[in-house]
Tab-separated table of C-alpha atoms in Angstrom:
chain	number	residue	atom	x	y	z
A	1	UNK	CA	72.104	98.210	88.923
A	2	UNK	CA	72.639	95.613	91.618
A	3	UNK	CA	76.459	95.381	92.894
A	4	UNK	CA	77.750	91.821	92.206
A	5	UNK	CA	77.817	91.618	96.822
A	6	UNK	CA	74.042	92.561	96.233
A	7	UNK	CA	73.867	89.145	93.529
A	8	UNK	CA	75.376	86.571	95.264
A	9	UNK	CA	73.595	87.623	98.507
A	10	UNK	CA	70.742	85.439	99.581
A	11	UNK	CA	67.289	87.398	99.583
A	12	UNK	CA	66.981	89.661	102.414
A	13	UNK	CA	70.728	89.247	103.444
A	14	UNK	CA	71.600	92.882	103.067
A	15	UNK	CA	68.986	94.541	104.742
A	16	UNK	CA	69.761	92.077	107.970
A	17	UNK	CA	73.327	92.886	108.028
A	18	UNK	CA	72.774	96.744	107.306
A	19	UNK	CA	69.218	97.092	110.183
A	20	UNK	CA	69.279	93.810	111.835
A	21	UNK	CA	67.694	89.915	111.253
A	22	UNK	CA	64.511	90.851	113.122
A	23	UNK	CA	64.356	94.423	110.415
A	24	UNK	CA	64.334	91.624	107.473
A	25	UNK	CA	62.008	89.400	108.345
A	26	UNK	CA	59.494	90.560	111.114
A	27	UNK	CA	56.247	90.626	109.117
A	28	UNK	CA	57.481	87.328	107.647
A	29	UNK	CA	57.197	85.711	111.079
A	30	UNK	CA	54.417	87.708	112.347
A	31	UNK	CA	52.584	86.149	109.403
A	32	UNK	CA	53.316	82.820	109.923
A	33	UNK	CA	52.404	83.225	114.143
A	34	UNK	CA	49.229	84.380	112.659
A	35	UNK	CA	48.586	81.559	109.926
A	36	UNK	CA	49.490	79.221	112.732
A	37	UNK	CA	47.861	80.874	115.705
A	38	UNK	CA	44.402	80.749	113.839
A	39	UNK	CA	45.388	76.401	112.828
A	40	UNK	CA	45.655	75.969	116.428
A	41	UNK	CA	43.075	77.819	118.000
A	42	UNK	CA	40.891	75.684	115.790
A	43	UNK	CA	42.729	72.972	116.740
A	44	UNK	CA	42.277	73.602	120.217
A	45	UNK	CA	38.644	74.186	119.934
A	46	UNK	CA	37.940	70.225	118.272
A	47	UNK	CA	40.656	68.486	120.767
A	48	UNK	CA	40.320	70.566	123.617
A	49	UNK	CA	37.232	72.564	123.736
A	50	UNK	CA	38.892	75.348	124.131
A	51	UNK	CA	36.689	77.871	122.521
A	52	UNK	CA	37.861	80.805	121.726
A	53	UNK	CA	37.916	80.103	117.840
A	54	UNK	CA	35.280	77.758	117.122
A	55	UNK	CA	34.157	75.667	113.413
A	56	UNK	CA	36.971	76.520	110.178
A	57	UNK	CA	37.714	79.066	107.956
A	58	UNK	CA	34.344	78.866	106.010
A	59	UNK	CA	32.203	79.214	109.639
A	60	UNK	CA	33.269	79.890	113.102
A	61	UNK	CA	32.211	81.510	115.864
A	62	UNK	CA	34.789	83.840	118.349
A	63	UNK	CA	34.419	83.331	121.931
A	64	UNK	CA	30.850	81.220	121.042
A	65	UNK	CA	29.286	84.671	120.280
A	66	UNK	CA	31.283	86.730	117.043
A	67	UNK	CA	29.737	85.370	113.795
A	68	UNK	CA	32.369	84.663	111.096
A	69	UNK	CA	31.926	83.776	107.467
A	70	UNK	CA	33.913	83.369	104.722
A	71	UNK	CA	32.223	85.763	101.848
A	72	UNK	CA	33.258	83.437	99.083
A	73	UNK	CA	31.225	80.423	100.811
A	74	UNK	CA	28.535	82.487	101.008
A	75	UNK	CA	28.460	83.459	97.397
A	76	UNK	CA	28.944	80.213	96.320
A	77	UNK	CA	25.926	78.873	98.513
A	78	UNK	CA	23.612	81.503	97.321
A	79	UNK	CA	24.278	80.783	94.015
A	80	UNK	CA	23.422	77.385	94.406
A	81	UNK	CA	20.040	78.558	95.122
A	82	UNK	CA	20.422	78.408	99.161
A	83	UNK	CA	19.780	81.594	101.063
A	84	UNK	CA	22.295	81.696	104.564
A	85	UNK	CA	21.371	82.173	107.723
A	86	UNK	CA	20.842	85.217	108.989
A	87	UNK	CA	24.055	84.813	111.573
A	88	UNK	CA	25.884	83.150	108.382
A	89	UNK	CA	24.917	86.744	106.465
A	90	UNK	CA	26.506	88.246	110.114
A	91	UNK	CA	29.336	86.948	110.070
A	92	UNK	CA	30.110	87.396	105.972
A	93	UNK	CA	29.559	91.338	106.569
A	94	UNK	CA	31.968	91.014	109.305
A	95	UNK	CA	34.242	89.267	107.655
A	96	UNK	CA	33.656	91.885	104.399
A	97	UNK	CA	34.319	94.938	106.259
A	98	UNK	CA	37.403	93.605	108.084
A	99	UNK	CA	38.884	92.808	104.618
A	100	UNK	CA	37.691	96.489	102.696
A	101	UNK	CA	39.180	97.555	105.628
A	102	UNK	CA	42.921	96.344	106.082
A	103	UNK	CA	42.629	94.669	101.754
A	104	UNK	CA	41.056	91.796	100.671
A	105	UNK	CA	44.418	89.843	99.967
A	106	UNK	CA	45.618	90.267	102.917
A	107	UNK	CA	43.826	86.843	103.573
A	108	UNK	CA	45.928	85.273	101.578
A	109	UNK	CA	49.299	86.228	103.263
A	110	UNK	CA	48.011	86.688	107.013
A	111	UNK	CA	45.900	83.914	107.124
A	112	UNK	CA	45.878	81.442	104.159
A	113	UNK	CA	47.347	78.051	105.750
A	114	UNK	CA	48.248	76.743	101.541
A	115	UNK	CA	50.193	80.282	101.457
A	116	UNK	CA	52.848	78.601	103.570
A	117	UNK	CA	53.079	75.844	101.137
A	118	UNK	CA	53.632	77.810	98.422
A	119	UNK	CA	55.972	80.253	100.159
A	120	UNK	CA	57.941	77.250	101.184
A	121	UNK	CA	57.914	76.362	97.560
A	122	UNK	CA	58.840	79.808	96.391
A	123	UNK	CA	61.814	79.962	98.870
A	124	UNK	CA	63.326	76.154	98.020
A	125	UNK	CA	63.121	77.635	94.443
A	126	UNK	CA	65.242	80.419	95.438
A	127	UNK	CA	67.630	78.116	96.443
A	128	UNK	CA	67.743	75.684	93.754
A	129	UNK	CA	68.346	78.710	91.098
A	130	UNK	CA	65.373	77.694	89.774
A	131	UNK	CA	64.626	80.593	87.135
A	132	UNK	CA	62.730	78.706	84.323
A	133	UNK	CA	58.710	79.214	84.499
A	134	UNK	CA	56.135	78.873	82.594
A	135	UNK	CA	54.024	82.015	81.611
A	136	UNK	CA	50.467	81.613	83.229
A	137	UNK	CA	47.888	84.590	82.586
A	138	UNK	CA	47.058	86.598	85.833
A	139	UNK	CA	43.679	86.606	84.454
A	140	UNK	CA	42.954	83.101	84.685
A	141	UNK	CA	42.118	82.893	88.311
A	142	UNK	CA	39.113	85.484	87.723
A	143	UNK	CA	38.119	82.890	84.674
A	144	UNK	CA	38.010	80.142	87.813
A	145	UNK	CA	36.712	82.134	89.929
A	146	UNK	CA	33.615	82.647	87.328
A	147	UNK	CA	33.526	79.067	87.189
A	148	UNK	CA	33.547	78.748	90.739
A	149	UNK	CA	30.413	80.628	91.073
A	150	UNK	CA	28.934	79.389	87.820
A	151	UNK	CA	29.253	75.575	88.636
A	152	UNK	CA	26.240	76.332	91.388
A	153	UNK	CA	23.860	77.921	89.570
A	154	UNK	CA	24.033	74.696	87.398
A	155	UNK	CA	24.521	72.438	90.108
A	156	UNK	CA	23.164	73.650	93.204
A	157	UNK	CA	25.905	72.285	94.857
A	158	UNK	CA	29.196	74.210	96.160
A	159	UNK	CA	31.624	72.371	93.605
A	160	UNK	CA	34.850	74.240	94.642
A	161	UNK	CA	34.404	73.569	97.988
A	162	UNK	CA	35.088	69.735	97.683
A	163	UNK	CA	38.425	70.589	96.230
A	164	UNK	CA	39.449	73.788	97.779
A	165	UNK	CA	42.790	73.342	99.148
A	166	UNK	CA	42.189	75.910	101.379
A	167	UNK	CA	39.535	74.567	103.359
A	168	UNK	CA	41.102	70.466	102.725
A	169	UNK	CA	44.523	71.791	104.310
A	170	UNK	CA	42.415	73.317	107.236
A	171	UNK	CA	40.500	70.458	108.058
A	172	UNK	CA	43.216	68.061	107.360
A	173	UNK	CA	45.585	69.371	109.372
A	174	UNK	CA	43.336	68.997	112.334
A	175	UNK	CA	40.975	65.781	111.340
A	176	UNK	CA	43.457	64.097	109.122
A	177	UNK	CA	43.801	64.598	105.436
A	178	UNK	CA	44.020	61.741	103.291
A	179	UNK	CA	43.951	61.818	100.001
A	180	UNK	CA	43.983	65.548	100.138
A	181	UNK	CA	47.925	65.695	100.351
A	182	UNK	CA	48.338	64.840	97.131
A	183	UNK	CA	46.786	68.239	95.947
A	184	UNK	CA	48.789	69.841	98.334
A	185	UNK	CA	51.911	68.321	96.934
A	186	UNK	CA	50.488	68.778	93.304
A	187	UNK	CA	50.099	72.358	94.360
A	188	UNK	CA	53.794	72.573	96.214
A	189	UNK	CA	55.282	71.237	92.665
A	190	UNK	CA	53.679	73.100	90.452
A	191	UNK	CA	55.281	76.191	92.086
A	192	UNK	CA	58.347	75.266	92.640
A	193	UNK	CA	59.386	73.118	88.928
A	194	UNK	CA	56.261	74.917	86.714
A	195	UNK	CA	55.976	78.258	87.260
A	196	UNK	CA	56.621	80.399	90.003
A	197	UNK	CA	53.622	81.582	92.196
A	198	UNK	CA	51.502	79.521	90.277
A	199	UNK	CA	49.005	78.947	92.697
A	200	UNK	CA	48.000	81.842	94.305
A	201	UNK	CA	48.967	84.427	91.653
A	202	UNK	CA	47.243	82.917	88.984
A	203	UNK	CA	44.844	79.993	89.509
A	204	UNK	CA	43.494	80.653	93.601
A	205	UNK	CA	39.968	81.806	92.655
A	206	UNK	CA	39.371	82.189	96.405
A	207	UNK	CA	42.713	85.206	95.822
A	208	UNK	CA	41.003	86.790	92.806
A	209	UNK	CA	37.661	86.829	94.919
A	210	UNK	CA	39.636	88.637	98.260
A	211	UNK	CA	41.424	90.981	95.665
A	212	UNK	CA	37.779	92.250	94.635
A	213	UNK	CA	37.226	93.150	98.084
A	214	UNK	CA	39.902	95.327	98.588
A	215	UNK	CA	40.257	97.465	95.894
A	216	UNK	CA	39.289	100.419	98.255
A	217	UNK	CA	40.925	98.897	101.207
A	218	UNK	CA	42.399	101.550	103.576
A	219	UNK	CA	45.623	99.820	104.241
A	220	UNK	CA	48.149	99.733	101.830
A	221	UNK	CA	51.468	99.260	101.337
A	222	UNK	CA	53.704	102.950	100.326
A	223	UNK	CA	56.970	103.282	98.508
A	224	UNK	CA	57.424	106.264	100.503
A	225	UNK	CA	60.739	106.407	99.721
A	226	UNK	CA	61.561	105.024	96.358
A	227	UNK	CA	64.138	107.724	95.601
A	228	UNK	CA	66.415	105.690	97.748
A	229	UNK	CA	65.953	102.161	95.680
A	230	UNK	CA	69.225	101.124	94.414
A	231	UNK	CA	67.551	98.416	92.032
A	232	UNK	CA	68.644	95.728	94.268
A	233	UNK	CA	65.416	93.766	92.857
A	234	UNK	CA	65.448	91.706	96.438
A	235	UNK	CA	61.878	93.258	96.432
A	236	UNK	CA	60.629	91.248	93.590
A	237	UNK	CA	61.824	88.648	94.416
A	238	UNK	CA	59.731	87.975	97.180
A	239	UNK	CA	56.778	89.779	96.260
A	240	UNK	CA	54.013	87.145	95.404
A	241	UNK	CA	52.550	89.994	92.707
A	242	UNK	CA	55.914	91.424	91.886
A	243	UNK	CA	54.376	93.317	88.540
A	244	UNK	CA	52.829	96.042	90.974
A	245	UNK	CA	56.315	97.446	92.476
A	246	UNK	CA	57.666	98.939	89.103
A	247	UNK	CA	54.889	101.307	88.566
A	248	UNK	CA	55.184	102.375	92.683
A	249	UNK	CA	58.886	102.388	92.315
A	250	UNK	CA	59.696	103.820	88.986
A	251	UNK	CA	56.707	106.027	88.242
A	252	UNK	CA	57.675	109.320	89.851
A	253	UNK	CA	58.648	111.294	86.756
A	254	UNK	CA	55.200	110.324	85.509
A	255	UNK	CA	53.492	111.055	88.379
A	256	UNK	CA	52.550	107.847	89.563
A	257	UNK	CA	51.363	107.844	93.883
A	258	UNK	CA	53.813	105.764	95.488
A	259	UNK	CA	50.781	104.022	97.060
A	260	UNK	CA	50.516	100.796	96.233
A	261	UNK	CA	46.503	101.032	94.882
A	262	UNK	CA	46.504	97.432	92.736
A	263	UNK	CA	44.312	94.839	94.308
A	264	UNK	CA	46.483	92.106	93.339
A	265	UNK	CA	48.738	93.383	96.543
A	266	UNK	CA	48.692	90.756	99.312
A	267	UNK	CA	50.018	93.426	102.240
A	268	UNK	CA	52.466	90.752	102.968
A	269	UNK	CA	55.004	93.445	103.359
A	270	UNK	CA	57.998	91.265	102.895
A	271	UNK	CA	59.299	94.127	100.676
A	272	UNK	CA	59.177	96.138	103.483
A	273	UNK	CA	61.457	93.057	105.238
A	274	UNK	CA	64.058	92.591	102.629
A	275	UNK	CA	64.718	96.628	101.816
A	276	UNK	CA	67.598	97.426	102.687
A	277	UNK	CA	67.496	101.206	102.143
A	278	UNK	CA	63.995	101.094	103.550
A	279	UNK	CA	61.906	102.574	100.961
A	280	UNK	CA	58.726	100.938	102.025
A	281	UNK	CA	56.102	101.360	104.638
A	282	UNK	CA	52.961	100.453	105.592
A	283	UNK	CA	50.545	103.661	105.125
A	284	UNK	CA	46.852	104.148	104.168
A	285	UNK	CA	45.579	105.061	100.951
A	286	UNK	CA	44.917	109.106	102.001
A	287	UNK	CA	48.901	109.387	102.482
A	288	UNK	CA	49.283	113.033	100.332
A	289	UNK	CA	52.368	113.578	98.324
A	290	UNK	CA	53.484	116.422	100.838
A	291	UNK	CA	53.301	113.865	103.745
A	292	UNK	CA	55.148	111.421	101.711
A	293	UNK	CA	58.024	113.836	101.168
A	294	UNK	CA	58.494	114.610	104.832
């Protein structure tokens, strides 16, 4: 059980004063250099034409010669009854592989600009002792995301796309977004006086579509050491998905990997940030028992 110091501590606090404030929260702001560094290099690209990263996050080019596309796009067009481009096809396997390779989700924490708004949402709730949520199935985002695809086949036209917030926060932070902030705020209050992690553990189709794509994903996140968890639960509270740690952390005497294998895992690694004991790592999936024991 927690000590009462362990309690009142803010998130995170005890694993900066036992290894150090850059220990606790290093992948926190690597992610948010990346989710920034991509904004502006776009940015960059429209007001300066400076093009190394060139178009958004449903089409761009690298260096005016790497095809990127976003998969999801892609299925939505050719649902619609639209075949891509054969660089648009390109840059979706490119995009595909990159994502089987280090797991699908890891979009949403590494690159996702709407993940900082509900991070920012998730924190201020921390703050405010806001513990009251309302219970949301998991499962609904894979009903949207359904829908999502669906709505072309009917339509022929890409319906989510003219209210993803992904792609409106993008743009809007570069061209101006309008109306579009009130989403964003919608979005922003529904996490933090609704339910907690609303958005992108429960409704984000464009999350439930990532997570599909990396459920063999090579990288993963390892409980390597989970004999050393002292229940501190700072873990959860930070973890976007925090229903995948207790079967990592408490499934030894039932044999369970300490490999974090559920798709729903963003490879945020903030529970890597805010262990104090450090019982996770970042691994690969082929991590044996007899290596995790070393």
């Amino acid at each position: 059980m927690p000590t009462e110091r362990q309690a009142n501590s803010h998130v995170g606090a005890e694993a900066a004063a036992k290894l150090g404030w850059w220990h606790a929260h290093r992948f926190l702001v690597l992610r948010r250099i990346s989710q920034l560094s991509i904004l502006a290099l776009f940015a960059a690209s429209f007001l300066y034409g400076l093009d190394i990263l060139k178009g958004n996050l449903s089409s761009s080019t690298v260096l005016n010669t790497v095809p990127l596309s976003d998969p999801f796009v892609l299925a939505q067009l050719i649902a619609s009854g639209h075949w891509p481009a054969e660089t648009a096809l390109l840059g979706g396997a490119i995009v595909l592989l990159f994502y089987m390779l280090v797991g699908g989700r890891s979009y949403c924490s590494w690159v996702c600009p709407v993940n900082i708004v509900t991070d920012a949402a998730s924190w201020l709730r921390r703050r405010l002792g806001i513990s009251k949520t309302t219970r949301i199935s998991n499962s609904l985002r894979y009903w949207l995301l359904g829908l999502s695809l669906l709505l072309p086949v009917v339509g022929g036209l890409l319906i989510w796309e003219l209210v993803n917030p992904v792609s409106l926060l993008q743009r809007g932070l570069i061209f101006g977004l309008g109306s579009g902030w009130v989403l964003i705020a919608m979005i922003f209050l529904l996490d933090l006086l609704i339910s907690q992690r609303a958005w992108c553990s429960h409704l984000c189709p464009m999350g439930a579509f990532y997570g599909l794509i990396g459920k063999l994903s090579v990288i993963r996140v390892n409980a390597r050491h989970r004999e050393r968890c002292d229940d501190c639960m700072d873990c959860y509270k930070v973890c976007p998905e925090p229903q995948i740690l207790k079967p990592v952390l408490k499934g030894a005497a039932n044999g369970v990997s300490p490999i974090i294998f559920a798709s729903d895992c963003t490879n945020c690694s903030r529970c890597i940030d805010v262990c104090a004991e450090s019982v996770f790592e970042i691994n690969t999936r082929f991590t044996t028992e007899v290596e995790n024991k070393k």
